[in-house]
Coordinates of C-alpha atoms in Angstrom, one line a residue:
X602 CA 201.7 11.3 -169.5
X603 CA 202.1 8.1 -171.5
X604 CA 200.2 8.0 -174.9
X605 CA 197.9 4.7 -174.0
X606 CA 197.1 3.7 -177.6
X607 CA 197.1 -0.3 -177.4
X608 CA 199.2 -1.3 -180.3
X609 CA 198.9 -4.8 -181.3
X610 CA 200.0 -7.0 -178.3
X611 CA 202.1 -10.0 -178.5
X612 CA 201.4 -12.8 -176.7
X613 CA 203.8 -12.3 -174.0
X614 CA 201.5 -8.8 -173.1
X615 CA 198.4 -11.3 -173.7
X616 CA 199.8 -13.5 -171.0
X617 CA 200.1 -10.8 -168.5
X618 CA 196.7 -9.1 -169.1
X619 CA 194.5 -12.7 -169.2
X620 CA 196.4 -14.0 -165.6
X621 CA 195.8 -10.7 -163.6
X622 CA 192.4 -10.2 -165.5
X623 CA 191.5 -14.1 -164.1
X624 CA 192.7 -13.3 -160.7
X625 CA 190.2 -10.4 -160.2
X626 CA 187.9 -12.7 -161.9
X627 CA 188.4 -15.0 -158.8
X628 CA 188.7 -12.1 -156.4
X629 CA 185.4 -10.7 -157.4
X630 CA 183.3 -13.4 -158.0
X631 CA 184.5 -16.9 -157.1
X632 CA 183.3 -18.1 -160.3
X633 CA 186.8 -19.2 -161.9
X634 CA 188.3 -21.4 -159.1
X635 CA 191.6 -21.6 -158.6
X636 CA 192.3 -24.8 -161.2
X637 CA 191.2 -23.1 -164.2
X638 CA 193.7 -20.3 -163.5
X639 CA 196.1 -22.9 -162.7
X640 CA 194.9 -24.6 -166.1
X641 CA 195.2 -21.4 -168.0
X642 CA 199.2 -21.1 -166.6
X643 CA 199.9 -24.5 -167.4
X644 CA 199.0 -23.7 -171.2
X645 CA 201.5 -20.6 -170.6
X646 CA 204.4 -23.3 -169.6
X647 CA 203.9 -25.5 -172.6
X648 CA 203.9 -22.7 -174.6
X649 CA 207.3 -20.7 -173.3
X650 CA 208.9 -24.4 -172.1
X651 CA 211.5 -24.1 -174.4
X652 CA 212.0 -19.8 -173.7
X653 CA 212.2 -21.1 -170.2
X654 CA 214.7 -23.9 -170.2
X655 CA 216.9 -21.3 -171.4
X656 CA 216.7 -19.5 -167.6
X657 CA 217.8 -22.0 -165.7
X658 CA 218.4 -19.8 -162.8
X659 CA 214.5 -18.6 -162.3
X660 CA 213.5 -21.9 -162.9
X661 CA 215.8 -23.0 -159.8
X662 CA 215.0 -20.0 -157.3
X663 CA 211.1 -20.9 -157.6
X664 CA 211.3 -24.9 -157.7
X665 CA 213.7 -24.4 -154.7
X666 CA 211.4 -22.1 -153.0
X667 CA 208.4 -24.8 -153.6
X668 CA 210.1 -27.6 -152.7
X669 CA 211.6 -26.0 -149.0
X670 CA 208.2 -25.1 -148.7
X671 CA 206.5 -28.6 -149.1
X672 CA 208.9 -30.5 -147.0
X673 CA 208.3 -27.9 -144.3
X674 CA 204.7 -28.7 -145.0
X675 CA 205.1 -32.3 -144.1
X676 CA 207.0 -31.4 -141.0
X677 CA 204.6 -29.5 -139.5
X678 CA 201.8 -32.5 -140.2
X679 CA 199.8 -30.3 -142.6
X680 CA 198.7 -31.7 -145.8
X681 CA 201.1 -30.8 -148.5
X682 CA 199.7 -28.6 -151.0
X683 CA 200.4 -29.7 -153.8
X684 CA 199.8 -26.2 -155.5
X685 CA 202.4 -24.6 -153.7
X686 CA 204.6 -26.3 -156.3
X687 CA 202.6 -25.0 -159.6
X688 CA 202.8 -21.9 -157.6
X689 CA 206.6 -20.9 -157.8
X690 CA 206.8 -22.8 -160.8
X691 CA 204.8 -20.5 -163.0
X692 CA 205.8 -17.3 -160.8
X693 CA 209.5 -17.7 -162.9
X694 CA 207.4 -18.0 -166.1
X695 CA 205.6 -15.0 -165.6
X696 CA 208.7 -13.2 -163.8
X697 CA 210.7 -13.9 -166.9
X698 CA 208.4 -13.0 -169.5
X699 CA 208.2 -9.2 -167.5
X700 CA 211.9 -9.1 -167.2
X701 CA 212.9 -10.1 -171.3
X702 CA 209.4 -9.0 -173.0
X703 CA 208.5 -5.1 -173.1
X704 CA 205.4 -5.5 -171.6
X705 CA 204.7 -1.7 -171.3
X706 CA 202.8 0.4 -168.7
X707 CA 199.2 -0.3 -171.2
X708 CA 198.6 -3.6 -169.7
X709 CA 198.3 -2.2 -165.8
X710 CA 196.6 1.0 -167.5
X711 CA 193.8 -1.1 -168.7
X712 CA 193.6 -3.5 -165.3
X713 CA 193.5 -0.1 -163.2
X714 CA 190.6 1.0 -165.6
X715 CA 189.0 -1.9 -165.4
X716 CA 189.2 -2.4 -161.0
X717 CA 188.9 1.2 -160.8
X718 CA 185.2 1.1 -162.7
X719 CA 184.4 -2.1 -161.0
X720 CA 184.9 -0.6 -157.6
X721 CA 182.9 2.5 -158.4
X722 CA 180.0 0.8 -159.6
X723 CA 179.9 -1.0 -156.5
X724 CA 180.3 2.1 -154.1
X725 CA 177.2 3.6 -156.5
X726 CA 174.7 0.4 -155.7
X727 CA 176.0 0.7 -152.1
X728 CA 177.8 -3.0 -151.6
X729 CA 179.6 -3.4 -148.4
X730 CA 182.6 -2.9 -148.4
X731 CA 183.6 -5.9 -147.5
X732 CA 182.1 -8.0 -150.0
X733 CA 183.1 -5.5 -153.1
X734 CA 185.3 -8.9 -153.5
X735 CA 184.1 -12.1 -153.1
X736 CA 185.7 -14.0 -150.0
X737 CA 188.2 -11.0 -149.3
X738 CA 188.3 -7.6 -147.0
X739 CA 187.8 -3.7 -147.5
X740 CA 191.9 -3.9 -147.4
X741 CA 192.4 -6.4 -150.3
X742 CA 190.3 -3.8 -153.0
X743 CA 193.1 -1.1 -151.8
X744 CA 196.1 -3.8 -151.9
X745 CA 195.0 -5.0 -155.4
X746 CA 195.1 -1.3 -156.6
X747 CA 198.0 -0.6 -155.2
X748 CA 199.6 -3.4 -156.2
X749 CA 198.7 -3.0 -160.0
X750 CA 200.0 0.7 -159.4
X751 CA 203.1 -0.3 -158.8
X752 CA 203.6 -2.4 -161.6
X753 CA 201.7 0.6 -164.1
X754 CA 205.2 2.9 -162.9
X755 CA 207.8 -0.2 -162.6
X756 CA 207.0 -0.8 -166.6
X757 CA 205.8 2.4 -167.6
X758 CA 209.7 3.9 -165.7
X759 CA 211.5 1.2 -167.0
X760 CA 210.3 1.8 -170.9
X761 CA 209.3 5.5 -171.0
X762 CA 211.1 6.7 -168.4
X763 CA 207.6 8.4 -167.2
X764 CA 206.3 8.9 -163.7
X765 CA 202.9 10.5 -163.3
X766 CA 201.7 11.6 -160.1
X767 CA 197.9 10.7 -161.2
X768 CA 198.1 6.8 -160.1
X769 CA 199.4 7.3 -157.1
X770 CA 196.3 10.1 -156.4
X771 CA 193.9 7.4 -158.1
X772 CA 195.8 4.6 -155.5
X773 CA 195.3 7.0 -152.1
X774 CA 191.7 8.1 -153.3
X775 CA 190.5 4.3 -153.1
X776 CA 192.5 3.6 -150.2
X777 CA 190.3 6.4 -148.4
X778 CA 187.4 5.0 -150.0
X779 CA 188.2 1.7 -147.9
X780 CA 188.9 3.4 -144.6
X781 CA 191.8 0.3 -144.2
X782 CA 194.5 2.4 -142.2
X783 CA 197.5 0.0 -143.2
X784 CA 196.1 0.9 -147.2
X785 CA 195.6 4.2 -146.2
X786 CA 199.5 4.5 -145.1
X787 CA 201.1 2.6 -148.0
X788 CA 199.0 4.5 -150.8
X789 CA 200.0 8.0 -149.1
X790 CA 203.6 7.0 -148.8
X791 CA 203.1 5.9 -152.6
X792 CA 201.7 9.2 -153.8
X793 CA 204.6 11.1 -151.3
X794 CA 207.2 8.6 -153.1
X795 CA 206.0 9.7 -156.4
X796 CA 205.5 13.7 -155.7
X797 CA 209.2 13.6 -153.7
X798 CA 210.7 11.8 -157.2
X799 CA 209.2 14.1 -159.7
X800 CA 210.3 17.3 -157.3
X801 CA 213.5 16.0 -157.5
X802 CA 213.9 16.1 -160.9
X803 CA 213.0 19.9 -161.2
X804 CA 214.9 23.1 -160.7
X805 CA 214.4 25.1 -158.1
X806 CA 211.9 27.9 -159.2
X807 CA 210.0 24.7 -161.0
X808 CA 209.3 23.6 -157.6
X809 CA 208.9 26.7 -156.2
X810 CA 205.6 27.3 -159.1
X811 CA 204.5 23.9 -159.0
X812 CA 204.0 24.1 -155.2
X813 CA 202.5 27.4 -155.8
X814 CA 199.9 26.4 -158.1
X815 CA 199.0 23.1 -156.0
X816 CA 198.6 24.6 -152.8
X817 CA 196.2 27.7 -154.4
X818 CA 194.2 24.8 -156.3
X819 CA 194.0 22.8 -152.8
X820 CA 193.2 25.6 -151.0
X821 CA 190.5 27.0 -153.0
X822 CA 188.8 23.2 -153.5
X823 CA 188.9 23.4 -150.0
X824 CA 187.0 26.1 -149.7
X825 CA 184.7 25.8 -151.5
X826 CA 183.8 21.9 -150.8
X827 CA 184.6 22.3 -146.9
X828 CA 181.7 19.9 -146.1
X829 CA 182.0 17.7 -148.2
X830 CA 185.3 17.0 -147.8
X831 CA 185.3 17.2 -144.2
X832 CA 182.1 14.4 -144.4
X833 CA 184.8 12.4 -146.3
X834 CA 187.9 12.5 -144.1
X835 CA 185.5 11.7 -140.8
X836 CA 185.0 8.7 -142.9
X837 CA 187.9 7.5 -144.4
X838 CA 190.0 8.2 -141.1
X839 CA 187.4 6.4 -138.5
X840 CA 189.7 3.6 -138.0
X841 CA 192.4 6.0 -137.2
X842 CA 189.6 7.2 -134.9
X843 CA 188.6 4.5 -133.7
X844 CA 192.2 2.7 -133.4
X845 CA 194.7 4.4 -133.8
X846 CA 197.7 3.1 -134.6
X847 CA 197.1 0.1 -132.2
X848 CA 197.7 -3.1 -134.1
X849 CA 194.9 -4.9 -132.5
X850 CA 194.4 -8.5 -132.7
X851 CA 197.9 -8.3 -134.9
X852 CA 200.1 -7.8 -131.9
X853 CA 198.4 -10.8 -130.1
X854 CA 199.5 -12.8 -133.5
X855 CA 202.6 -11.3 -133.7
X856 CA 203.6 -11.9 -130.3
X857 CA 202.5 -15.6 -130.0
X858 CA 204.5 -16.3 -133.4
X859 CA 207.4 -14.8 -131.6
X860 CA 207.1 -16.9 -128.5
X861 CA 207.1 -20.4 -130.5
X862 CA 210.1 -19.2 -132.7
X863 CA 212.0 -18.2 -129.8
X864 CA 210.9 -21.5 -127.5
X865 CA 211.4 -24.0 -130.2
X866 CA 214.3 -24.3 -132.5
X867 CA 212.6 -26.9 -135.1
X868 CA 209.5 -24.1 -135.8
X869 CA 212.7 -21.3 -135.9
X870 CA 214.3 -24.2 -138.5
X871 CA 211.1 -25.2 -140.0
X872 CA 208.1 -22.5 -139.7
X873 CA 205.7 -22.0 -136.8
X874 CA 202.6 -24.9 -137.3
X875 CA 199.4 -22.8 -136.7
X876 CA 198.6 -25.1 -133.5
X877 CA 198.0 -21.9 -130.8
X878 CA 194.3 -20.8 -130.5
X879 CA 195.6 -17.6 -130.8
X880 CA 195.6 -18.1 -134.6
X881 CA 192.2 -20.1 -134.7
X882 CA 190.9 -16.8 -133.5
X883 CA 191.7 -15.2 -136.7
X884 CA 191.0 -18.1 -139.1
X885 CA 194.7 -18.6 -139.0
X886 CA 195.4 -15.5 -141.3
X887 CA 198.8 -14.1 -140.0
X888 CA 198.3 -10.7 -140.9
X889 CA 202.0 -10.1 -141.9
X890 CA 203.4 -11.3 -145.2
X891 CA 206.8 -11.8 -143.6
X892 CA 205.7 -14.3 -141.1
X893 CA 203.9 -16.0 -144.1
X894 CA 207.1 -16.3 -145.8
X895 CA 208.7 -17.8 -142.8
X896 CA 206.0 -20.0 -142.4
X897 CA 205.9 -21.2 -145.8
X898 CA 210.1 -21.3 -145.6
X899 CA 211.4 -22.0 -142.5
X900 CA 214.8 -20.2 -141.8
X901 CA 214.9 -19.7 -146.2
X902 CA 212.5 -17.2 -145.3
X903 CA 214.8 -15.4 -143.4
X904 CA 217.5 -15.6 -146.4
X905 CA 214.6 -13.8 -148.6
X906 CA 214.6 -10.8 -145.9
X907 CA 218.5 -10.9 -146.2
X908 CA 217.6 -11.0 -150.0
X909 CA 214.9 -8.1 -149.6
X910 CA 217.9 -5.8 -147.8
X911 CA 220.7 -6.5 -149.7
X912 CA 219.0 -4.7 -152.7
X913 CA 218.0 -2.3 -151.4
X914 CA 221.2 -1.8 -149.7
X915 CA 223.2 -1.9 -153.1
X916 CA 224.3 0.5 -155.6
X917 CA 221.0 0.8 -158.1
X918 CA 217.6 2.4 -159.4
X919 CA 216.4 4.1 -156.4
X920 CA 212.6 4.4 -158.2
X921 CA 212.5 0.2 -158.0
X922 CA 213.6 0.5 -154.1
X923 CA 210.7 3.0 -153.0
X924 CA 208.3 0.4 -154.9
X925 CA 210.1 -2.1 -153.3
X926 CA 209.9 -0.1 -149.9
X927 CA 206.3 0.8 -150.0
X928 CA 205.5 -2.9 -150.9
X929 CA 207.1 -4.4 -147.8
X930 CA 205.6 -1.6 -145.2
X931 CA 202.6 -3.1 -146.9
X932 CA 203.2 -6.1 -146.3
X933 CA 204.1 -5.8 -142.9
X934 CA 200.5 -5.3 -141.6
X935 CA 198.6 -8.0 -143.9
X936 CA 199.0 -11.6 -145.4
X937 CA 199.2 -10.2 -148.7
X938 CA 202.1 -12.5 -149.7
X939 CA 203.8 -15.6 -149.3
X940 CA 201.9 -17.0 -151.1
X941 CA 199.6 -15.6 -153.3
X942 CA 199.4 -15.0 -156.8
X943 CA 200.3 -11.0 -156.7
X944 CA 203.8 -12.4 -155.0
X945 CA 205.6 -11.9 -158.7
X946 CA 205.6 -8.2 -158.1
X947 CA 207.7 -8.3 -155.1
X948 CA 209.9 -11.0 -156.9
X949 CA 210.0 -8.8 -159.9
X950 CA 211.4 -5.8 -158.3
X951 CA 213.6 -7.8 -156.5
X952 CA 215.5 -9.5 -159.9
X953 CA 215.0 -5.6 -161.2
X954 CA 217.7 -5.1 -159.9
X955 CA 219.8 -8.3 -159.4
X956 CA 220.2 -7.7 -163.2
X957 CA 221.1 -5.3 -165.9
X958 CA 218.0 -2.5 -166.0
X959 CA 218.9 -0.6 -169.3
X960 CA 216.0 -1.4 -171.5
X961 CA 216.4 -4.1 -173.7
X962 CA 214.8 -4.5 -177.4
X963 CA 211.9 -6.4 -177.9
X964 CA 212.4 -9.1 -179.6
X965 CA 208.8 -10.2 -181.9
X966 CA 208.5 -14.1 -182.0

């Protein structure tokens, strides 16, 4: 386990914490609106202009992204946001500052702490589920988690070299908690990610006494806490009940995006406008990140799914393409990104490993 004594944090570690601490601020309580956290990343730019001037090439991928994006916008007669723009433009500020600064695995520690005791004093005083955040679903408390899971083990592997299974559990037990079945499914494959990894750096008879000792621990909590347990499950898995794998309203979305891509060559070229009751139905949430991005993108979107399998196609770290993996299943089943401010993670593990992963030395400025 990582030692999480805070040492003194540069500002670059400040950054991080105060943007992701001011999004859950948002998420929870729709106090800070969305131009003070805008505010707050424009202080960020003038403070790392001349850091980022130096990158020319993040600086271009997002303020090409933003500006494909806004000209789509216009096409499809919606009004151009203009924050779209800010948007990419501060995701390669932040993206660079994670790739060149050690940020360290104590940063996503503390937001974990800090959501995880947020959500449980909420489950204690018996909020709704769905209003543990304000303006957002059972499924984005379990995305957010997992989400600042994933970035705990991308810096606390890329610096330490560590990978605990305890995150993962923490990730899988809230994801229960929420009963969401596509949270559900990414958090297990997470925690089976992380036990497969750490199995495979063992020897034989390691594995052999590790599985042992879990499987006598499992089965004698088990026993003894059978109702409980089962009272829990019957809970947690009532969707799955309830559902079962059916997607739902999300195949009537899917299919209905389909159709107009396939019908119309300037929505394939240009992204599909939201013009089909279909997606009035659903307050025009698309419920899959990768028709967001093609919707945002137009046919660029596509080039990011070339982007998406090319690494993890390629010779590389193999820890950053389960992340990377688990993410996209993820995001297959919610509009989680494209675009949103929790977008930088998946563009973070994609530049991972576009670029040289051996650690670098942190440089104090």
């Amino acid at each position: 386990m990582t030692n999480f004594k805070i040492e003194i944090w540069n500002r670059y570690q400040i950054y991080i914490l105060c943007y992701h601490l001011l999004f859950l601020g948002f998420s929870s309580s729709g106090i800070i609106k969305m131009p003070v956290l805008l505010a707050y990343l424009f202080v960020v730019f003038c403070i790392e202009f001349r850091l980022t001037s130096k990158n020319v090439s993040y600086f271009a991928f997002f303020l090409g992204l933003s500006l494909i994006s806004g000209v789509f916008f216009v096409f499809k007669i919606f009004f151009a946001n203009s924050s779209l723009l800010i948007y990419q433009m501060f995701f390669c500020i932040i993206v660079q500052i994670m790739l060149e600064k050690k940020i360290g695995p104590n940063v996503f520690f503390v937001l974990l702490s800090i959501f995880g005791i947020y959500i449980l004093y909420h489950l204690l005083i018996g909020t709704d589920l769905d209003f543990i955040l304000y303006n957002r679903s059972r499924n984005m408390v379990s995305f957010y988690f997992l989400i600042y899971t994933v970035c705990y083990y991308v810096e606390d592997f890329r610096w330490n070299k560590h990978v605990s299974i305890y995150p993962a559990l923490f990730s899988t037990v809230v994801a229960l908690l929420m009963i969401g079945r596509s949270g559900i499914i990414s958090s297990l494959l997470l925690l089976l990610f992380i036990f497969v990894y750490q199995l495979s750096k063992l020897s034989m008879i390691s594995i052999v006494k590790r599985t042992g000792i879990l499987i006598l621990i499992l089965l004698s909590f088990f026993y003894y806490n059978y109702d409980l347990i089962t009272l829990f499950f019957d809970n947690s898995f009532s969707r799955f009940a309830e559902f079962g794998m059916d997607l739902t309203g999300r195949q009537d979305i899917m299919d209905t995006y389909l159709a107009l891509i396939r019908n119309n060559i300037l929505y394939f070229i240009i992204g599909v406008p939201l013009i089909d009751p279909i997606f009035a139905v659903y307050d025009f949430n698309l419920h899959n990140s990768l028709f967001s991005a093609h919707y945002f993108f137009g046919f660029f979107g596509f080039l990011l799914y070339a982007l998406f399998f090319y690494v993890i196609c390629k010779p590389g770290n193999y820890f950053y393409k389960g992340l990377l993996i688990i993410l996209l299943i993820r995001a297959f089943t919610d509009q989680v990104f494209f675009i949103d401010f929790l977008d930088i993670v998946i563009y973070y593990l994609v530049f991972l490993q576009l670029i040289k992963t051996e650690n670098k030395p942190c440089i104090s400025q």
